[in-house]
Amino acid sequence: MDARLNYFANPTAGKALKYFMSAGKALKDLPLSATTQELVALRVSQINGCAVCIDMHTKEAAAAGETAVRLNLVAAWREATVFTEAERAALAFAEEGTRVADAATGVSDEVWAHAAKHYDEDQLAALVILVSFMNAVNRLNIITQQPAGDYQPGQFH
C-alpha cells in the first residue's frame, strides 16, 4: 500500500507539518504520564480507524513497558479490570472528545467531572490538547492513506 501523499517529500505539506509535528513533540512534556498519553492516543486512533497511529502508539506504549494485556484491552476498556480509575476517566474523556458528532456536545459534564476527580486543571488541559491533536493527526493519516506496520519506537520523537 502506498500513501496518496508523501508528507516528507511534499514542500507544502512539509512546511506546515514541521510546526504541527513540533507541537506533537511538545505533548510529551505535558503533565500527563506517558502511560496515560499512549492509552489515550491509542483509543482515539482506534475509534478513528487510523492504522498508522494505532501501530505507532501500540509500539511506543510497549517500548515504555506497557503490557500486551492492557494494550489488547484498550478497545474494550469498560469491561476490563486492568485500568486504574484515572485511566478509565481519561479513556472516557478521549472517547467523548473524539465522538463529538455522535455526542453532539463533545465531552459531557459527567465525563468532565469524573476526569476532574483524577486530574488537576493542567492535566485536564493536557487531555484536551492531546485528544484534539490525535484527532487531527488521525485525519491527516486517514485522508492520505498512510500505511501502517513499519513504525519503530522513537521514530518521530
Rosetta silent file (secondary structure, phi, psi, omega in degrees, C-alpha in Angstrom):
SEQUENCE: MDARLNYFANPTAGKALKYFMSAGKALKDLPLSATTQELVALRVSQINGCAVCIDMHTKEAAAAGETAVRLNLVAAWREATVFTEAERAALAFAEEGTRVADAATGVSDEVWAHAAKHYDEDQLAALVILVSFMNAVNRLNIITQQPAGDYQPGQFH
SCORE:     score description
SCORE:     0.000 S_00000001
   1 L     0.000  131.088  176.713    0.000    0.000    0.000 S_00000001
   2 L  -110.034  143.157  176.794    1.329    3.415   -0.939 S_00000001
   3 L   -69.077  150.731  176.476    0.282    6.681    0.648 S_00000001
   4 L   -68.932  -28.363 -175.777   -1.568    9.159   -1.529 S_00000001
   5 L  -144.630  132.278  175.964    0.811   11.889   -0.422 S_00000001
   6 L   -93.082  104.034 -176.910    4.323   11.766    0.970 S_00000001
   7 L   -61.812  -30.201 -176.575    4.286   14.412    3.687 S_00000001
   8 L   -79.222  -25.634 -178.781    8.073   14.372    3.984 S_00000001
   9 L   -94.270  -21.924 -176.564    8.708   14.930    0.267 S_00000001
  10 L   -85.028  120.884 -176.731    5.994   17.499   -0.430 S_00000001
  11 H   -63.041  -36.766  179.613    7.229   21.064    0.250 S_00000001
  12 H   -66.345  -49.217  178.608    3.783   22.462    1.045 S_00000001
  13 H   -63.696  -42.519 -178.636    2.958   19.699    3.488 S_00000001
  14 H   -59.812  -40.068 -179.122    6.462   19.777    4.924 S_00000001
  15 H   -62.963  -47.609 -178.980    6.278   23.489    5.660 S_00000001
  16 H   -73.739  -42.244 -174.958    3.036   23.238    7.627 S_00000001
  17 H   -71.933  -19.946  175.874    3.687   19.871    9.232 S_00000001
  18 H   -57.565  -44.742  179.746    7.055   20.969   10.588 S_00000001
  19 H   -73.930  -39.548 -179.894    5.194   23.155   13.076 S_00000001
  20 H   -61.589  -45.886 -178.479    2.415   20.661   13.600 S_00000001
  21 H   -71.011  -28.185  175.283    4.831   17.864   14.471 S_00000001
  22 H   -67.376  -31.785  174.193    6.797   20.116   16.822 S_00000001
  23 H   -65.461  -39.190  177.426    3.527   20.547   18.707 S_00000001
  24 H   -61.354  -39.634  177.375    3.295   16.760   18.833 S_00000001
  25 H   -66.242  -36.253  179.949    6.747   16.552   20.376 S_00000001
  26 H   -65.841  -25.417  178.962    5.741   19.147   22.974 S_00000001
  27 H   -59.458  -31.276 -179.046    2.864   16.878   24.042 S_00000001
  28 L   -61.673  -23.286 -179.248    5.398   14.532   25.624 S_00000001
  29 L   -93.178    1.228  178.620    6.137   17.274   28.172 S_00000001
  30 L   -67.492  154.991 -176.339    2.505   17.753   29.179 S_00000001
  31 L   -78.302   51.924  172.669    1.643   16.920   32.795 S_00000001
  32 L  -128.401  142.655  179.552    0.166   13.500   31.991 S_00000001
  33 L   -60.378  153.128  177.925    2.001   10.234   32.484 S_00000001
  34 H   -59.135  -37.831  178.763    3.455    8.600   29.388 S_00000001
  35 H   -61.345  -49.138  179.911    1.163    5.626   30.005 S_00000001
  36 H   -62.054  -43.079  179.440   -1.958    7.777   30.048 S_00000001
  37 H   -59.458  -45.599 -178.219   -0.840    9.644   26.947 S_00000001
  38 H   -68.637  -39.326  177.639   -0.250    6.441   24.989 S_00000001
  39 H   -63.091  -43.633  178.971   -3.528    4.845   26.127 S_00000001
  40 H   -64.831  -47.241  179.423   -5.465    7.975   25.140 S_00000001
  41 H   -60.059  -40.982  178.781   -3.665    8.281   21.798 S_00000001
  42 H   -64.799  -44.851 -178.267   -4.314    4.612   21.093 S_00000001
  43 H   -65.751  -43.284  177.010   -8.019    4.821   21.954 S_00000001
  44 H   -58.557  -44.869 -178.347   -8.589    7.931   19.824 S_00000001
  45 H   -66.997  -35.697  175.608   -6.805    6.224   16.929 S_00000001
  46 H   -62.985  -46.068 -178.972   -8.843    3.031   17.346 S_00000001
  47 H   -60.420  -43.036 -177.775  -12.096    4.977   17.206 S_00000001
  48 H   -80.036  -13.020 -179.014  -10.990    6.846   14.083 S_00000001
  49 L    73.065   34.486 -179.702   -9.544    3.733   12.425 S_00000001
  50 L   -92.487   95.544 -174.745   -6.099    5.268   11.946 S_00000001
  51 H   -59.697  -41.732 -177.100   -3.886    2.223   11.397 S_00000001
  52 H   -65.803  -35.927  177.832   -0.607    4.133   11.315 S_00000001
  53 H   -75.945  -34.311  174.893   -1.348    5.792   14.678 S_00000001
  54 H   -62.597  -44.743  177.110   -2.536    2.515   16.202 S_00000001
  55 H   -57.853  -50.960 -176.856    0.754    0.975   15.063 S_00000001
  56 H   -61.220  -52.250 -172.175    2.772    3.878   16.465 S_00000001
  57 H   -76.023  -26.939  172.155    1.094    4.196   19.849 S_00000001
  58 H   -65.475  -45.661 -178.996    0.893    0.460   20.480 S_00000001
  59 H   -69.642  -39.252  177.811    4.629    0.163   19.852 S_00000001
  60 H   -63.847  -42.477  179.493    5.504    3.294   21.845 S_00000001
  61 H   -64.469  -43.628  178.885    3.445    2.037   24.795 S_00000001
  62 H   -62.858  -41.252  179.174    5.052   -1.411   24.625 S_00000001
  63 H   -64.558  -28.032  178.766    8.518    0.147   24.445 S_00000001
  64 L   -86.251    2.210  175.927    7.669    2.157   27.573 S_00000001
  65 L   103.993    3.548  179.300    6.772   -1.066   29.391 S_00000001
  66 L   -67.063  144.675 -177.565    3.041   -1.325   28.793 S_00000001
  67 L   -84.074  154.359  177.470    1.755   -4.911   28.856 S_00000001
  68 H   -62.749  -36.793 -179.993    0.204   -6.722   25.912 S_00000001
  69 H   -59.440  -50.236 -178.845   -2.873   -7.490   28.021 S_00000001
  70 H   -65.015  -41.868  179.321   -3.595   -3.816   28.686 S_00000001
  71 H   -62.217  -41.104  179.881   -2.878   -2.814   25.086 S_00000001
  72 H   -69.391  -22.998 -177.452   -5.197   -5.512   23.788 S_00000001
  73 H   -96.537   -1.283  179.769   -7.966   -4.414   26.151 S_00000001
  74 H   -57.115  -40.852 -178.311   -7.936   -0.686   25.359 S_00000001
  75 H   -63.965  -23.518 -179.294  -10.672   -1.178   22.762 S_00000001
  76 H  -125.045   41.929 -172.280  -12.897   -2.764   25.432 S_00000001
  77 H   -59.379  -30.091 -177.773  -11.663   -0.826   28.466 S_00000001
  78 H   -62.232  -34.146 -178.165  -15.100   -0.565   30.102 S_00000001
  79 H   -94.797   -0.447 -176.351  -15.238   -4.319   30.646 S_00000001
  80 L   -97.340  142.935 -179.112  -11.552   -4.667   31.557 S_00000001
  81 L   -97.487    4.857 -171.737  -10.278   -4.694   35.128 S_00000001
  82 L   -92.328    0.942 -178.405   -6.689   -3.777   34.246 S_00000001
  83 L  -108.650  143.278  177.356   -7.100    0.021   34.115 S_00000001
  84 L   -71.868  165.429  177.231   -6.981    2.427   37.034 S_00000001
  85 H   -61.646  -37.970  178.200   -9.913    4.736   37.750 S_00000001
  86 H   -64.662  -43.484  177.991   -7.835    7.669   36.466 S_00000001
  87 H   -63.886  -39.368  178.509   -7.053    5.812   33.226 S_00000001
  88 H   -63.212  -40.281  177.129  -10.724    4.921   32.827 S_00000001
  89 H   -63.371  -41.833  179.207  -11.641    8.593   33.251 S_00000001
  90 H   -66.818  -38.854  179.175   -9.058    9.556   30.602 S_00000001
  91 H   -68.265  -38.929  176.033  -10.317    6.884   28.190 S_00000001
  92 H   -63.600  -42.662  177.671  -13.935    8.031   28.622 S_00000001
  93 H   -59.798  -45.878 -179.791  -12.761   11.612   28.032 S_00000001
  94 H   -60.834  -42.317 -179.323  -10.888   10.505   24.889 S_00000001
  95 H   -64.798  -48.970 -178.601  -13.939    8.720   23.535 S_00000001
  96 H   -69.307  -32.895  177.577  -16.350   11.602   24.028 S_00000001
  97 H   -70.704  -20.613  178.385  -13.772   14.109   22.785 S_00000001
  98 H   -91.908  -38.399 -176.859  -13.374   12.037   19.627 S_00000001
  99 L   -92.383   47.922 -175.824  -17.010   11.209   19.003 S_00000001
 100 H   -63.948  -34.640  179.131  -18.176   14.814   19.039 S_00000001
 101 H   -68.425  -35.121  179.462  -20.572   14.299   16.142 S_00000001
 102 H   -72.988  -41.122 -175.619  -22.155   11.341   17.944 S_00000001
 103 H   -83.718  -18.725  179.500  -22.369   13.051   21.324 S_00000001
 104 L    67.171  -23.100 -178.578  -23.428   16.422   19.853 S_00000001
 105 L  -118.305    1.156 -175.671  -21.976   18.170   22.898 S_00000001
 106 L    77.495 -136.155 -179.325  -18.444   16.824   22.972 S_00000001
 107 L   -78.067  123.178 -178.081  -17.312   15.843   26.448 S_00000001
 108 L   -70.029  160.958  176.561  -20.328   15.648   28.766 S_00000001
 109 H   -59.782  -38.397 -179.860  -20.420   17.317   32.159 S_00000001
 110 H   -63.250  -46.625 -179.630  -20.440   13.879   33.784 S_00000001
 111 H   -68.230  -38.721  177.315  -17.288   12.707   31.969 S_00000001
 112 H   -61.797  -46.482 -179.199  -15.566   16.055   32.608 S_00000001
 113 H   -63.137  -39.127  178.086  -16.398   15.855   36.329 S_00000001
 114 H   -64.441  -43.278  177.815  -15.134   12.269   36.531 S_00000001
 115 H   -63.992  -38.937 -178.936  -11.871   13.278   34.860 S_00000001
 116 H   -66.068  -19.936  174.900  -11.595   16.289   37.178 S_00000001
 117 H   -71.460  -23.120 -174.297  -11.650   13.912   40.169 S_00000001
 118 H  -112.350  -17.690 -175.494   -8.408   12.364   38.911 S_00000001
 119 L  -130.575  139.829  176.941   -6.655   15.187   37.064 S_00000001
 120 L   -78.583 -179.686 -175.146   -5.878   18.772   38.012 S_00000001
 121 H   -60.936  -40.447  178.384   -6.580   21.723   35.705 S_00000001
 122 H   -64.269  -39.880  178.640   -3.205   21.475   33.924 S_00000001
 123 H   -69.467  -36.010  174.756   -3.740   17.772   33.330 S_00000001
 124 H   -63.806  -42.137  175.974   -7.264   18.405   32.047 S_00000001
 125 H   -59.983  -40.905  178.507   -5.839   20.973   29.637 S_00000001
 126 H   -62.483  -41.420  177.379   -3.300   18.355   28.569 S_00000001
 127 H   -62.073  -43.837  178.643   -6.101   15.846   27.916 S_00000001
 128 H   -59.667  -47.354 -177.981   -7.992   18.380   25.796 S_00000001
 129 H   -65.637  -45.003 -179.268   -4.884   19.178   23.765 S_00000001
 130 H   -62.562  -47.158 -179.754   -3.856   15.527   23.375 S_00000001
 131 H   -63.266  -42.552  179.410   -7.302   14.350   22.248 S_00000001
 132 H   -64.961  -44.596  179.314   -7.613   17.257   19.808 S_00000001
 133 H   -61.683  -46.382 -178.462   -4.110   16.726   18.419 S_00000001
 134 H   -63.322  -38.363  177.130   -4.647   12.985   17.949 S_00000001
 135 H   -62.837  -39.608  178.225   -7.905   13.558   16.112 S_00000001
 136 H   -66.096  -45.855  179.795   -6.139   15.955   13.743 S_00000001
 137 H   -63.015  -41.879  177.571   -3.222   13.564   13.139 S_00000001
 138 H   -56.224  -44.606 -178.751   -5.627   10.682   12.554 S_00000001
 139 H   -65.919  -40.960  176.703   -7.381   12.693    9.871 S_00000001
 140 H   -57.515  -43.205 -177.508   -4.121   13.649    8.173 S_00000001
 141 H   -75.289  -38.457 -178.715   -3.139    9.986    8.002 S_00000001
 142 H   -69.515  -44.246 -178.704   -6.538    8.585    7.031 S_00000001
 143 H   -59.014  -37.957 -177.056   -7.164   11.115    4.244 S_00000001
 144 L   -98.669    6.567  177.520   -3.820   10.303    2.627 S_00000001
 145 L    51.569   53.237  177.368   -3.986    6.559    3.409 S_00000001
 146 L   -66.994  130.835 -177.256   -0.673    6.402    5.239 S_00000001
 147 L   -76.650  152.874 -178.729    0.384    2.745    5.541 S_00000001
 148 L  -114.868  158.855  172.365    0.922    1.060    8.907 S_00000001
 149 L   121.672  -22.249 -175.123    3.270   -1.589   10.198 S_00000001
 150 L  -101.155    0.795 -176.438    6.760   -0.161    9.777 S_00000001
 151 L   -64.001  137.876  175.247    6.875    2.268   12.691 S_00000001
 152 L  -113.383  132.907 -179.946    9.844    1.950   15.045 S_00000001
 153 L   -51.202  134.882 -179.363    9.545    3.299   18.635 S_00000001
 154 L    83.812   -0.741 -175.434   11.065    6.756   18.937 S_00000001
 155 L   -57.424  -37.086 -176.909   10.998    7.316   15.175 S_00000001
 156 L  -110.115    9.956 -177.659    9.274   10.703   15.393 S_00000001
 157 L  -121.972    0.000    0.000   10.464   11.848   18.816 S_00000001
